[in-house]
Amino acid sequence: MSNRMWGGRFATGPDAIMEEINASIDFDKRLWRQDIRGSLAHAAMLGETGILTRDDVAAISAGLKSVEGEIEAGSFTFSRALEDVHMNVESSLKDRIGAAAGRLHTARSRNDQVATDMRLWVRDTLDAIDEQMADLQLALAEKADLHAGAVMPGFTHLQSAQPVTFGHHLLAYVEMMSRDRGRVRDARQRLNECPLGAAALAGTSFPIDRHMTAKALGFDRPTANSLDSVSDRDFVLETLSTASICAMHLSRLAEEIVLWATPQFGFVKLSDKFSTGSSIMPQKRNPDAAELVRGKAGRVFGALQAMLTMMKGLPLTYSKDMQEDKEGTFDALQTLSLCLAAMAGMVRDMEPDLKVMKKAAGLGYATATDLADWLVRVLKMPFRDAHHVTGRLVGIASAKGVGLEKLTLAEMQEAEPKITEAVFAVLGVTQSVKSRVSYGGTAPVNVRRQAKSWLRRLAKERG
Ligand code: ARG
């Protein structure tokens, strides 16, 4: 039997393997809501413009709603022989309302139809992801507010650099999420044009109203060029690159949680809710969720790479290659959503060990810069000279196996005779973070102010 939807010039049906490689229904059935939404808007427009009779449009709309109800109820059977979601829906419509179903596809093609469905799906998903990003920001900002003054080591090269506060560290991720959300907004705004009515590639001779369908589907306007409309997947690429950057951020935080949760660091504890045990080592508490967030980033990046590679060789306009835009996109966005939820859960769950963090903050001569700055400020030394003197003092302390604050004044004065007792005041980690009041710096007053400002912004957004 040839295909019921397009088999006019075909004598037989496809080879089994042809059907298998061609069919997308196993994954694109996920687009059913968007497909029906698009068809309802298209049918209404065909009625308004007089292309179809009111009776046909009424029958089509009622039929589509009954298909929708059946899919929603889970009793709809999708068929591979019907290739994809578009033909499954249309074929079922035909079973319900008969001949009028065949008029729905007037002035439309699956090419503009799938482009519309996919835009709608990506738009819906971006909105949901933005909410999750906001929730993660909230979790981070709340914890940052609570620990605005909690001293921890700041690292460069993963070597002790200068003391910072835990709140400051968490707010760094709030900033990253804020840029991620900006990219989501951007992608959403650019994707929000409606390809429906571009038909196969050249537009149509029917007197359709593309502005009407665009508006009905919540798009800002119809797309301007019919060829571009059916061959463009930039909106998928932008979404996947946005998702990739966000997944990279989540992976960095996940990596930090993995490190912090080791007995060696001991900076944070995850409760039983976010830890797993080992089947052989009874003492273990593994941060599996963090490891998985880190690991899953690869899948998101992979989807972006696959999509770029799939598109790069395609001549205008639609080619069936483009059907490959779906599985990776669905998987990547579902993965990102899961990672955002897991990260928000872990951030809320993790408890910092403030004592351990503070102690670690003083290791590795982390206040050496404070000492050098003191030499500059009080003794008016050029910074380069102060750097040199401080380096010598670190060498002396290191040879003795003690911290800078444990050197005697006499030992200090061996390196620089003008040093006074007052220097010891700047060698503590608390004093160090307190002093960093420059805009964006780690001083607890700054951190508290920023955390509060984020909390206000996020609350306002929620309305
Ligand atoms: N399932 C197809 C896809 O996802 C729908 C478009 C088919 N168009 C065509 N000319 N065969 O790309």
XYZ file of C-alpha atoms and ligand atoms in Angstrom:
475
model
C 0.000 0.000 0.000
C 1.348 3.410 -0.894
C 1.315 6.297 1.578
C -2.152 7.565 2.314
C -0.996 11.190 2.578
C 1.235 11.549 -0.475
C 1.154 8.200 -2.299
C -0.631 9.273 -5.509
C 2.240 8.525 -7.812
C 3.533 5.562 -5.831
C 2.556 2.003 -6.665
C 3.907 0.373 -3.513
C 4.848 1.307 0.006
C 8.403 1.838 1.227
C 10.923 -0.843 2.046
C 10.951 -1.623 5.762
C 14.352 -0.023 6.200
C 13.219 3.040 4.248
C 10.301 3.394 6.619
C 12.587 3.039 9.583
C 15.101 5.659 8.520
C 12.405 8.043 7.326
C 10.020 7.957 10.244
C 10.388 10.624 12.905
C 7.225 9.873 14.825
C 9.063 8.096 17.640
C 10.586 11.421 18.668
C 8.555 14.176 17.013
C 5.332 13.045 18.636
C 6.519 15.310 21.409
C 5.432 18.215 19.157
C 1.765 17.234 19.166
C 0.521 20.174 21.212
C 2.378 22.665 19.042
C 1.266 20.887 15.870
C -2.389 21.077 16.806
C -2.057 24.669 18.010
C -0.547 25.585 14.630
C -3.230 23.727 12.683
C -6.032 25.385 14.639
C -4.586 28.819 13.847
C -4.091 27.904 10.194
C -7.644 26.579 9.844
C -9.142 29.646 11.509
C -7.211 31.877 9.108
C -8.370 29.821 6.096
C -11.929 30.426 7.309
C -11.472 34.171 7.930
C -9.984 34.707 4.498
C -12.749 32.729 2.795
C -10.360 30.084 1.484
C -12.350 27.419 3.335
C -16.037 27.468 4.218
C -17.103 28.094 7.786
C -18.524 24.582 7.945
C -15.249 22.968 6.934
C -13.338 25.073 9.432
C -15.795 24.182 12.200
C -15.451 20.478 11.404
C -11.641 20.720 11.235
C -11.394 22.601 14.519
C -13.698 20.225 16.367
C -11.834 17.269 14.894
C -8.437 18.644 15.885
C -9.670 19.192 19.417
C -10.870 15.633 19.621
C -7.469 14.393 18.409
C -5.883 16.609 21.046
C -8.115 15.133 23.746
C -7.243 11.620 22.742
C -3.502 12.265 22.706
C -3.772 14.015 26.057
C -5.618 11.020 27.489
C -2.870 8.734 26.254
C -5.156 6.596 24.142
C -3.932 7.783 20.730
C -1.878 5.325 18.683
C 0.891 6.880 16.640
C 1.797 4.986 13.497
C 5.237 4.752 11.943
C 3.778 4.238 8.508
C 2.492 7.800 8.793
C 6.059 9.063 9.274
C 5.653 12.031 11.550
C 3.449 13.909 13.957
C 1.969 16.112 11.235
C 0.647 13.201 9.197
C -0.425 11.224 12.230
C -2.587 14.110 13.381
C -3.972 14.803 9.910
C -4.701 11.174 9.204
C -6.561 10.794 12.462
C -8.480 13.963 11.639
C -9.536 12.314 8.395
C -10.790 9.267 10.277
C -12.894 11.577 12.398
C -14.323 14.132 9.960
C -13.765 12.653 6.517
C -13.054 14.677 3.386
C -12.917 18.116 5.020
C -9.692 17.006 6.762
C -7.972 17.066 3.394
C -8.611 20.814 3.116
C -6.554 21.692 6.212
C -3.314 21.372 4.267
C -4.369 24.080 1.774
C -1.710 26.797 1.449
C 0.617 24.960 3.799
C 3.380 22.385 3.599
C 5.010 20.199 6.171
C 8.082 22.379 5.689
C 6.547 25.536 7.136
C 4.471 23.410 9.495
C 7.451 21.709 11.133
C 9.381 24.971 11.296
C 6.427 26.542 13.110
C 5.956 23.608 15.484
C 9.621 23.565 16.364
C 9.702 27.312 17.040
C 6.676 26.996 19.284
C 8.225 24.088 21.171
C 11.582 25.806 21.613
C 9.810 28.992 22.748
C 7.745 27.134 25.351
C 10.848 25.330 26.562
C 12.943 28.506 26.785
C 10.252 30.057 28.973
C 10.301 27.067 31.319
C 14.111 27.057 31.440
C 14.226 30.754 32.227
C 12.036 30.130 35.260
C 14.356 27.391 36.428
C 17.370 29.664 35.976
C 15.617 32.300 38.083
C 14.958 29.723 40.775
C 18.617 28.724 40.848
C 19.567 32.395 41.139
C 17.194 32.668 44.069
C 18.715 29.642 45.809
C 22.224 31.065 45.317
C 21.319 34.601 46.396
C 19.558 33.381 49.545
C 22.581 31.361 50.560
C 24.900 34.234 49.651
C 22.902 36.608 51.835
C 23.162 34.168 54.732
C 26.927 33.786 54.323
C 27.907 37.213 53.049
C 30.691 37.439 55.632
C 31.820 33.799 55.796
C 35.502 33.744 54.911
C 36.786 31.111 52.521
C 39.899 30.785 50.360
C 39.787 32.363 46.944
C 41.795 30.502 44.341
C 43.590 31.188 41.107
C 45.226 28.182 39.445
C 43.453 26.302 42.281
C 46.222 27.672 44.507
C 45.420 29.814 47.554
C 45.219 33.359 46.271
C 43.336 35.739 48.570
C 40.575 35.243 51.112
C 37.045 35.873 49.803
C 33.621 35.218 51.260
C 31.380 32.274 50.535
C 28.569 34.678 49.682
C 30.772 36.439 47.148
C 31.649 33.123 45.558
C 27.985 32.130 45.238
C 27.037 35.492 43.773
C 29.564 34.931 41.000
C 27.246 32.168 39.791
C 24.217 34.453 40.082
C 25.971 36.766 37.619
C 26.629 33.859 35.246
C 22.979 32.818 35.413
C 21.992 36.391 34.737
C 23.974 36.384 31.492
C 22.477 32.985 30.655
C 19.027 34.442 31.121
C 19.957 37.367 28.900
C 20.892 34.877 26.179
C 17.587 33.061 26.665
C 15.708 36.350 26.270
C 17.724 37.172 23.180
C 17.160 33.805 21.549
C 13.468 33.960 22.329
C 13.086 37.409 20.879
C 14.853 36.538 17.639
C 12.973 33.259 17.186
C 9.606 34.886 17.643
C 8.656 35.187 13.969
C 6.178 32.865 12.341
C 7.193 30.759 9.317
C 3.662 29.427 8.760
C 2.428 30.299 5.281
C 5.847 30.114 3.639
C 4.402 26.819 2.378
C 6.882 24.433 0.724
C 9.435 27.163 -0.008
C 7.990 29.791 -2.357
C 4.886 31.058 -0.610
C 1.410 30.373 -1.934
C -1.079 31.679 -4.488
C -3.938 31.511 -1.971
C -4.926 34.825 -0.359
C -3.717 33.822 3.120
C -3.184 36.220 6.003
C 0.140 35.410 7.594
C -0.148 38.273 10.057
C -3.283 36.666 11.433
C -1.684 33.280 12.086
C 1.467 34.890 13.455
C -0.589 36.871 15.939
C -2.790 33.905 16.896
C 0.304 31.879 17.763
C 1.888 34.619 19.835
C 4.588 35.534 17.309
C 5.635 39.154 16.840
C 5.331 38.987 13.039
C 5.545 36.578 10.117
C 9.001 35.728 8.757
C 9.917 37.861 5.756
C 11.423 35.438 3.252
C 9.715 32.163 2.402
C 12.970 30.391 1.465
C 14.637 31.376 4.710
C 11.489 30.471 6.645
C 11.633 26.775 5.822
C 15.415 26.386 5.832
C 16.332 28.319 8.958
C 17.222 26.545 12.181
C 19.226 29.389 13.737
C 16.721 29.479 16.569
C 17.650 25.910 17.479
C 21.354 26.693 17.236
C 21.053 29.794 19.379
C 19.067 27.876 21.942
C 21.604 25.050 22.030
C 24.523 27.431 22.329
C 22.739 29.250 25.131
C 22.059 25.885 26.753
C 25.688 24.865 26.285
C 27.054 27.966 27.981
C 24.645 27.478 30.871
C 25.546 23.777 31.137
C 29.207 24.806 31.259
C 28.447 27.161 34.176
C 26.541 24.450 36.011
C 29.396 22.049 35.410
C 31.914 24.446 36.973
C 29.776 24.835 40.083
C 29.280 21.063 40.146
C 33.040 20.578 40.012
C 33.468 22.957 42.945
C 30.848 21.109 44.958
C 32.637 17.830 44.227
C 35.885 19.325 45.524
C 34.322 21.081 48.488
C 32.538 17.919 49.617
C 35.752 15.868 49.879
C 37.101 15.214 53.392
C 40.303 16.949 52.228
C 38.526 20.258 51.535
C 35.576 19.714 53.850
C 34.041 23.086 52.924
C 30.470 21.851 52.491
C 28.286 18.935 53.455
C 25.487 17.603 51.332
C 22.723 15.930 53.304
C 21.594 12.361 52.716
C 19.105 13.751 50.203
C 21.885 14.671 47.805
C 24.494 12.042 48.601
C 24.877 8.426 47.609
C 26.784 5.597 49.191
C 29.256 3.088 47.856
C 28.397 -0.576 47.612
C 31.794 -1.581 48.958
C 33.164 1.322 51.019
C 30.772 1.983 53.889
C 32.287 5.335 54.824
C 31.615 6.975 51.465
C 29.255 9.863 50.736
C 29.441 10.577 47.066
C 28.154 13.786 45.461
C 26.692 11.907 42.473
C 24.249 14.630 41.507
C 27.085 17.125 41.139
C 29.133 14.641 39.150
C 26.194 14.013 36.845
C 25.573 17.704 36.298
C 29.251 17.963 35.346
C 29.037 14.888 33.127
C 25.815 15.776 31.376
C 27.248 19.025 30.042
C 28.889 16.907 27.363
C 25.529 15.821 25.999
C 24.375 19.401 25.671
C 27.560 20.481 23.872
C 27.255 17.410 21.655
C 23.786 18.405 20.517
C 25.069 21.842 19.478
C 27.964 20.322 17.561
C 25.717 17.795 15.822
C 23.306 20.525 14.795
C 26.006 22.804 13.389
C 27.461 19.905 11.452
C 24.074 18.812 10.146
C 23.235 22.298 8.835
C 26.559 23.400 7.365
C 26.302 21.673 4.025
C 22.634 22.162 3.225
C 21.684 24.134 0.128
C 18.477 26.164 0.392
C 15.867 25.244 1.254
C 14.487 22.317 3.281
C 16.314 18.993 3.199
C 15.332 15.930 5.133
C 18.599 16.169 7.047
C 16.820 18.854 9.029
C 14.582 16.271 10.631
C 17.731 15.507 12.661
C 17.270 18.818 14.487
C 14.924 17.234 16.991
C 16.332 14.383 19.079
C 19.460 16.244 20.165
C 17.496 19.389 20.926
C 14.873 17.581 22.965
C 17.538 15.680 24.849
C 19.768 18.704 25.442
C 16.987 20.892 26.806
C 15.544 18.147 28.944
C 19.043 17.498 30.269
C 19.608 21.178 31.017
C 16.288 21.366 32.814
C 17.181 18.379 34.973
C 20.609 19.840 35.738
C 19.123 23.200 36.738
C 16.688 21.474 39.079
C 19.420 19.281 40.590
C 21.713 22.262 41.069
C 19.023 24.354 42.768
C 18.368 21.365 45.038
C 22.045 20.953 45.902
C 22.602 24.644 46.547
C 19.664 24.710 48.957
C 20.828 21.488 50.560
C 24.530 22.126 51.058
C 25.748 23.390 54.418
C 29.082 25.166 54.560
C 31.481 24.347 57.409
C 32.417 27.914 58.288
C 35.254 26.969 60.620
C 36.967 24.741 58.088
C 36.586 27.332 55.356
C 37.982 30.101 57.497
C 40.963 28.028 58.529
C 41.642 27.087 54.934
C 41.403 30.753 53.954
C 44.594 31.480 55.876
C 46.628 28.679 54.328
C 49.135 29.278 51.573
C 50.039 32.830 52.654
C 46.721 34.104 51.364
C 47.196 37.505 53.023
C 50.566 38.169 51.371
C 48.925 40.741 49.083
C 47.511 42.494 52.148
C 51.028 42.732 53.534
C 52.381 44.117 50.265
C 49.498 46.617 50.098
C 50.320 47.717 53.666
C 53.934 48.405 52.655
C 52.660 50.523 49.786
C 50.028 52.357 51.811
C 51.945 52.973 55.036
C 55.623 52.988 54.011
C 54.865 54.483 50.566
C 56.898 51.779 48.840
C 56.380 51.249 45.107
C 54.219 48.132 44.685
C 56.939 46.182 42.866
C 59.371 46.675 45.773
C 56.669 45.769 48.271
C 55.999 42.607 46.264
C 59.670 41.735 46.544
C 59.902 42.347 50.301
C 56.728 40.338 50.879
C 58.133 37.521 48.801
C 61.171 37.388 51.040
C 58.998 37.336 54.154
C 56.921 34.481 52.715
C 60.185 32.651 52.081
C 61.293 33.147 55.697
C 57.910 32.043 57.073
C 57.783 29.082 54.747
C 61.280 27.960 55.843
C 60.078 28.117 59.436
C 56.877 26.338 58.487
C 54.616 29.065 59.901
C 52.144 31.643 58.645
C 53.110 35.306 58.103
C 51.289 36.373 61.261
C 53.576 34.076 63.308
C 56.770 35.902 62.295
C 58.254 38.196 64.944
C 58.592 41.911 64.318
C 62.381 41.449 64.360
C 62.132 38.849 61.586
C 59.925 41.201 59.592
C 62.395 44.006 60.031
C 65.200 41.872 58.656
C 63.455 42.105 55.308
C 62.365 45.743 55.736
C 63.551 47.754 58.761
C 60.690 50.279 58.572
C 57.978 47.691 59.228
C 56.101 48.357 62.507
C 53.875 46.345 64.821
C 50.842 47.779 63.008
C 51.443 45.411 60.110
C 50.026 42.473 62.043
C 46.546 43.964 61.854
C 46.304 43.290 58.129
C 47.461 39.682 58.229
C 44.191 38.151 59.406
C 41.736 36.763 56.872
C 38.723 38.589 58.317
C 40.489 41.916 58.095
C 41.579 41.006 54.594
C 38.077 40.485 53.220
C 36.747 43.481 55.138
C 39.274 45.714 53.442
C 38.245 44.806 49.892
C 35.531 47.409 49.570
C 36.207 48.368 45.951
C 33.121 48.084 43.725
C 32.487 44.403 43.077
C 35.044 43.404 45.735
C 34.572 40.718 48.370
C 34.011 42.906 51.476
C 31.025 41.537 53.421
C 29.222 44.902 53.229
C 29.398 44.732 49.433
C 28.330 41.114 49.330
C 25.399 41.687 51.648
C 24.259 44.666 49.589
C 24.507 42.706 46.333
C 22.746 39.650 47.719
C 19.887 41.839 48.946
C 19.690 43.614 45.629
C 19.449 40.285 43.783
C 16.785 39.059 46.189
C 14.762 42.227 45.559
C 15.145 41.919 41.792
C 14.109 38.276 41.793
C 11.132 38.935 44.052
C 9.999 41.794 41.814
C 10.242 39.578 38.745
C 7.986 37.024 40.376
C 5.501 39.827 41.022
N 9.227 15.127 9.704
C 9.737 16.175 8.893
C 10.823 16.948 9.645
O 10.841 16.890 10.796
C 8.643 17.095 8.478
C 8.923 17.847 7.236
C 8.875 16.944 6.074
N 9.000 17.658 4.851
C 9.253 17.052 3.710
N 9.383 17.793 2.660
N 9.391 15.751 3.598
O 11.655 17.620 9.064
